XYZ file of C-alpha atoms in Angstrom:
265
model
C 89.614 112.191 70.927
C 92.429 109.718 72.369
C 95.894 110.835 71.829
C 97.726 107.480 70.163
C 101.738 107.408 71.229
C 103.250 104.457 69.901
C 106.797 103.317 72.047
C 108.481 100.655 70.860
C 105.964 97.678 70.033
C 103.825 99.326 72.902
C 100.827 101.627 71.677
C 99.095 103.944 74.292
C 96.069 106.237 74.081
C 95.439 109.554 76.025
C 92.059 110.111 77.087
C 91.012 113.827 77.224
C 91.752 114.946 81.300
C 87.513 114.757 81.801
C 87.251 111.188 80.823
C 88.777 109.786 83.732
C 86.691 108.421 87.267
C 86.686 111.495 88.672
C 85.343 113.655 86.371
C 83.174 111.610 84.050
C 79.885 110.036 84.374
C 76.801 110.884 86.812
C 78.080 109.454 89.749
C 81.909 111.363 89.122
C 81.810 113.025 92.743
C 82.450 108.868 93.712
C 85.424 108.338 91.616
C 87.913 109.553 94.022
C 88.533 105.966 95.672
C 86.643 103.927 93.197
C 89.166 102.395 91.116
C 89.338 99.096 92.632
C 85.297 98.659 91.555
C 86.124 100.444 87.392
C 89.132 97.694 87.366
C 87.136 95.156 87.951
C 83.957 95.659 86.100
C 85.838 96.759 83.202
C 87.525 93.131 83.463
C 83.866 91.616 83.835
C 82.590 93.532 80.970
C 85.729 92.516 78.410
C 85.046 89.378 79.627
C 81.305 88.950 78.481
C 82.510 90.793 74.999
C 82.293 88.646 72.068
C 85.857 90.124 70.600
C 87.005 92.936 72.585
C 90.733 93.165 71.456
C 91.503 93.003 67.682
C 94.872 94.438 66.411
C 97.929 96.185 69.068
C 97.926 99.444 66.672
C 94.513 100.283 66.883
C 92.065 101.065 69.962
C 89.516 98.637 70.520
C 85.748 99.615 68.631
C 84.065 99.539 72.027
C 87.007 100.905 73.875
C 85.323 104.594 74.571
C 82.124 102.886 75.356
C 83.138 99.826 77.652
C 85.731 102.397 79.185
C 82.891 104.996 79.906
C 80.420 102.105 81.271
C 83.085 100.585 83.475
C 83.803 103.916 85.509
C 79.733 105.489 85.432
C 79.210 101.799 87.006
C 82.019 101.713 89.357
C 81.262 105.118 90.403
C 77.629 104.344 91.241
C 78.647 100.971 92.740
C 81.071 103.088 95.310
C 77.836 105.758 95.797
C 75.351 102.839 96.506
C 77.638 100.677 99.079
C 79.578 102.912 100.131
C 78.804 106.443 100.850
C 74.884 105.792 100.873
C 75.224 102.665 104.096
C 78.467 104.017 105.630
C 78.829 107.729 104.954
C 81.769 108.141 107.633
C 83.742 106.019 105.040
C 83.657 107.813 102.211
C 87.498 107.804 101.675
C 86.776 103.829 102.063
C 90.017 102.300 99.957
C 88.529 98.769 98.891
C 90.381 95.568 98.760
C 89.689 93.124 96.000
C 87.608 90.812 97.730
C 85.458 93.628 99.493
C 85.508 95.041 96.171
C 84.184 91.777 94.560
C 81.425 91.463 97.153
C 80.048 95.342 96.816
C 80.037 94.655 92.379
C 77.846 91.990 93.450
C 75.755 93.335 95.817
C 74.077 95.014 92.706
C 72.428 92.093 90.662
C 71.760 93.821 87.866
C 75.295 93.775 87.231
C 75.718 89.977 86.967
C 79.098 90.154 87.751
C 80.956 86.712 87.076
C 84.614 87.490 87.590
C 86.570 84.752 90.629
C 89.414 85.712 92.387
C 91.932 83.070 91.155
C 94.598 83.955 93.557
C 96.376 86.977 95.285
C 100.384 87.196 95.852
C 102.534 90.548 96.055
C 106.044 92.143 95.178
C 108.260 94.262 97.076
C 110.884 96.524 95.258
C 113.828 98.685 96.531
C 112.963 102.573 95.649
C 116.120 103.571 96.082
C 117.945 101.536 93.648
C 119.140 103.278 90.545
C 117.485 100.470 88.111
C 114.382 100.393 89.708
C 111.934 100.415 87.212
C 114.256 97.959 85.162
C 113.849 95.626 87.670
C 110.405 96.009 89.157
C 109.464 95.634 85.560
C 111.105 92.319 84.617
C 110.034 90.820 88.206
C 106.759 91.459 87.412
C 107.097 90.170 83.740
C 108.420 87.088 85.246
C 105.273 86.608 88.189
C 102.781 87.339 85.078
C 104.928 84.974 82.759
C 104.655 81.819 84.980
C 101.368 82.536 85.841
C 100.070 82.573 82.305
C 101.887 79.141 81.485
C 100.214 77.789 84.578
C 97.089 78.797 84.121
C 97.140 77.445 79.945
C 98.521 74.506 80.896
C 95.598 73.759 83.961
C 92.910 75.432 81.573
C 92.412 72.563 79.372
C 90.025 73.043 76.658
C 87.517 74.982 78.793
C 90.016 77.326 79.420
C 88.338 80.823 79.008
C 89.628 83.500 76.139
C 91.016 86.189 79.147
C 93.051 86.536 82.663
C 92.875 89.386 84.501
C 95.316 90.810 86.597
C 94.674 93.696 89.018
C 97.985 95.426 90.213
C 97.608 98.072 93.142
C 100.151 100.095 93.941
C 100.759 103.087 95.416
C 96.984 103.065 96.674
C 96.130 103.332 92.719
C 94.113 99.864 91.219
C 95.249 99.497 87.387
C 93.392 96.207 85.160
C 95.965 94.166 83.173
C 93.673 91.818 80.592
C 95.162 88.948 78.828
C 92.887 88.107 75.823
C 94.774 84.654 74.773
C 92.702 84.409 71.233
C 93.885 88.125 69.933
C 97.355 86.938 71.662
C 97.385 90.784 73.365
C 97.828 92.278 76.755
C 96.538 95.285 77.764
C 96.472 97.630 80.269
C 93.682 100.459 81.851
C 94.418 103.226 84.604
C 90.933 105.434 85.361
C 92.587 107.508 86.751
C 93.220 111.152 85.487
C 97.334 111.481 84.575
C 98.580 115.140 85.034
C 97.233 118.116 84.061
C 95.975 117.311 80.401
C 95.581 113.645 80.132
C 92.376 111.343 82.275
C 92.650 107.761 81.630
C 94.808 105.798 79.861
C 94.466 102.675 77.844
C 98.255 100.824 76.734
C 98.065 97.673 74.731
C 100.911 95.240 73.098
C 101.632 91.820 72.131
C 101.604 89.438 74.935
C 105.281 88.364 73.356
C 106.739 91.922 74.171
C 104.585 92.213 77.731
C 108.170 93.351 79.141
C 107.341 97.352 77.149
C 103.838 97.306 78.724
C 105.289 96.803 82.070
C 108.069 98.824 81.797
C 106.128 101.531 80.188
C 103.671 101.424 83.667
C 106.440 101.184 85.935
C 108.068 104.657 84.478
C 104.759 105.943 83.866
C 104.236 105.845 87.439
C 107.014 108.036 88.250
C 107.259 110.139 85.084
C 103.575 111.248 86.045
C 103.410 110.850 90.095
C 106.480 111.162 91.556
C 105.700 107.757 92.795
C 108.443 104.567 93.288
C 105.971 101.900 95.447
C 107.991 99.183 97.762
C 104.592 97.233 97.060
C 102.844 95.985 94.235
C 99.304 94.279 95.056
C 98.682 91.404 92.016
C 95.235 89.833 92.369
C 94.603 86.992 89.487
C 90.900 86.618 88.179
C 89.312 84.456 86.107
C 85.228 83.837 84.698
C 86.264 80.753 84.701
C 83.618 78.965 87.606
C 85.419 77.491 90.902
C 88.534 78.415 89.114
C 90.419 78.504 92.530
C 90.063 74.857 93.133
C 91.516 74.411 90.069
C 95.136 75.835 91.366
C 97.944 73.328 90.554
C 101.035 72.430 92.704
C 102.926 74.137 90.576
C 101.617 77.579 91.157
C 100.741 76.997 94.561
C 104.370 76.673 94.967
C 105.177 80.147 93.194
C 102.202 81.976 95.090
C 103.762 80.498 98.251
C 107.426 81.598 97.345
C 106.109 85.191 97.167
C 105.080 86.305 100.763
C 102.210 87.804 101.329
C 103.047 91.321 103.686
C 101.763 91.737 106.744
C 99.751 94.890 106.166
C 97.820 95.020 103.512
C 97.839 98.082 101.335
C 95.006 100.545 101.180
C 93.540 99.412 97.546
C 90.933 102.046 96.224
């Protein structure tokens, strides 16, 4: 059973320290460097769900079972590719794209997820309001972007974003269901000694405790203060990078992109 904590207007579940990538599932002895691949098929699969998210105080019906799926899957995605055609590279850390192209290298997945577009943050570890500030940076990079992308939408626009953060060579999934008006977040990996995943969810109005809540939750549990956050935008939406306005074509090309990119498992 998932531990509920409820901070703020944020609510969080605790998945027992065995349901996590690395310890569930058939193909668990994969899950050390597989998060990348459970981010993103865990995005595909809430995206092909009729109604995934429902109310910010409860976890979602299918949440156990999609949760499950996504890492068993990722797990034997990173088994097939990876280890089985290149097994000096089984520490392989996988960038989205690379990522992307392994999902759908296996058709029976019928992955349908786009890359809408990629951009990146760099913080200060040693300042004293760090995660203050990381926080509200990124609240302001996910802000814009969502008002872009529902204004260039139109009436096709589809129910969810996705937003993959890496960080700290850790992939977490940030969904945006626009119908249920709720942002969530998923981390596969296991958190301490007594906790595996964890699933966070609030209003997209108070998106600022989600964020803050990772950002601490990142130190609280690994010591870690990343100068570099990873954001990767993705869509179902078809050719949906064509589709990019001026306007956020301008904000993508404010943020500079670093000149080494981050090992992204």
């Amino acid at each position: 059973m998932a531990i509920h904590e409820q901070i703020d207007n944020l609510n969080i579940w605790w998945f027992p320290r065995d349901f996590c990538q690395s310890r569930f599932g058939e193909f668990q002895q994969s899950g050390t460097n597989s998060c990348t691949l459970i981010s993103l098929i865990l995005a595909d699969k809430v995206a092909k769900a009729e109604r995934f998210y429902q109310r910010v105080a409860e976890l979602p019906p299918r949440g156990w079972e999609l949760f499950g799926n996504a890492m068993n899957d990722g797990n034997n995605v990173y088994h097939n590719v990876i280890t089985t055609n290149t097994p000096q590279a089984r520490n392989l850390n996988l960038n989205i794209p690379d990522a992307i192209a392994a999902i759908r290298s296996q058709q029976k997945m019928n992955f349908r997820l786009e890359e809408w577009f990629y951009t990146h943050m760099e913080a200060d570890p040693s300042n004293p309001m760090y995660n203050r500030n990381v926080a509200l940076q990124l609240s302001r990079i996910f802000q814009i972007t969502l008002q872009v992308f529902q204004q260039a939408g139109g009436r096709d626009m589809p129910q969810h974003l996705f937003s993959a953060i890496i960080a700290d060579s850790r992939t977490v999934m940030v969904t945006f269901d626009f119908r249920a008006s709720i942002v969530a977040l998923f981390d596969s990996h296991q958190h301490g000694r007594d906790a595996g995943a964890v699933f966070a969810q609030c209003t997209i109005q108070n998106m600022d405790d989600l964020l803050f809540w990772f950002i601490s939750m990142l130190h609280n549990v690994y010591s870690s203060r990343p100068s570099l956050f990873e954001i990767s935008f993705l869509s179902s939406q078809p050719g949906v990078a064509k589709r990019i306005p001026p306007a956020i074509k301008k904000v993508a090309g404010e943020m500079k992109k670093p000149t080494k990119t981050m090992a992204r498992p």
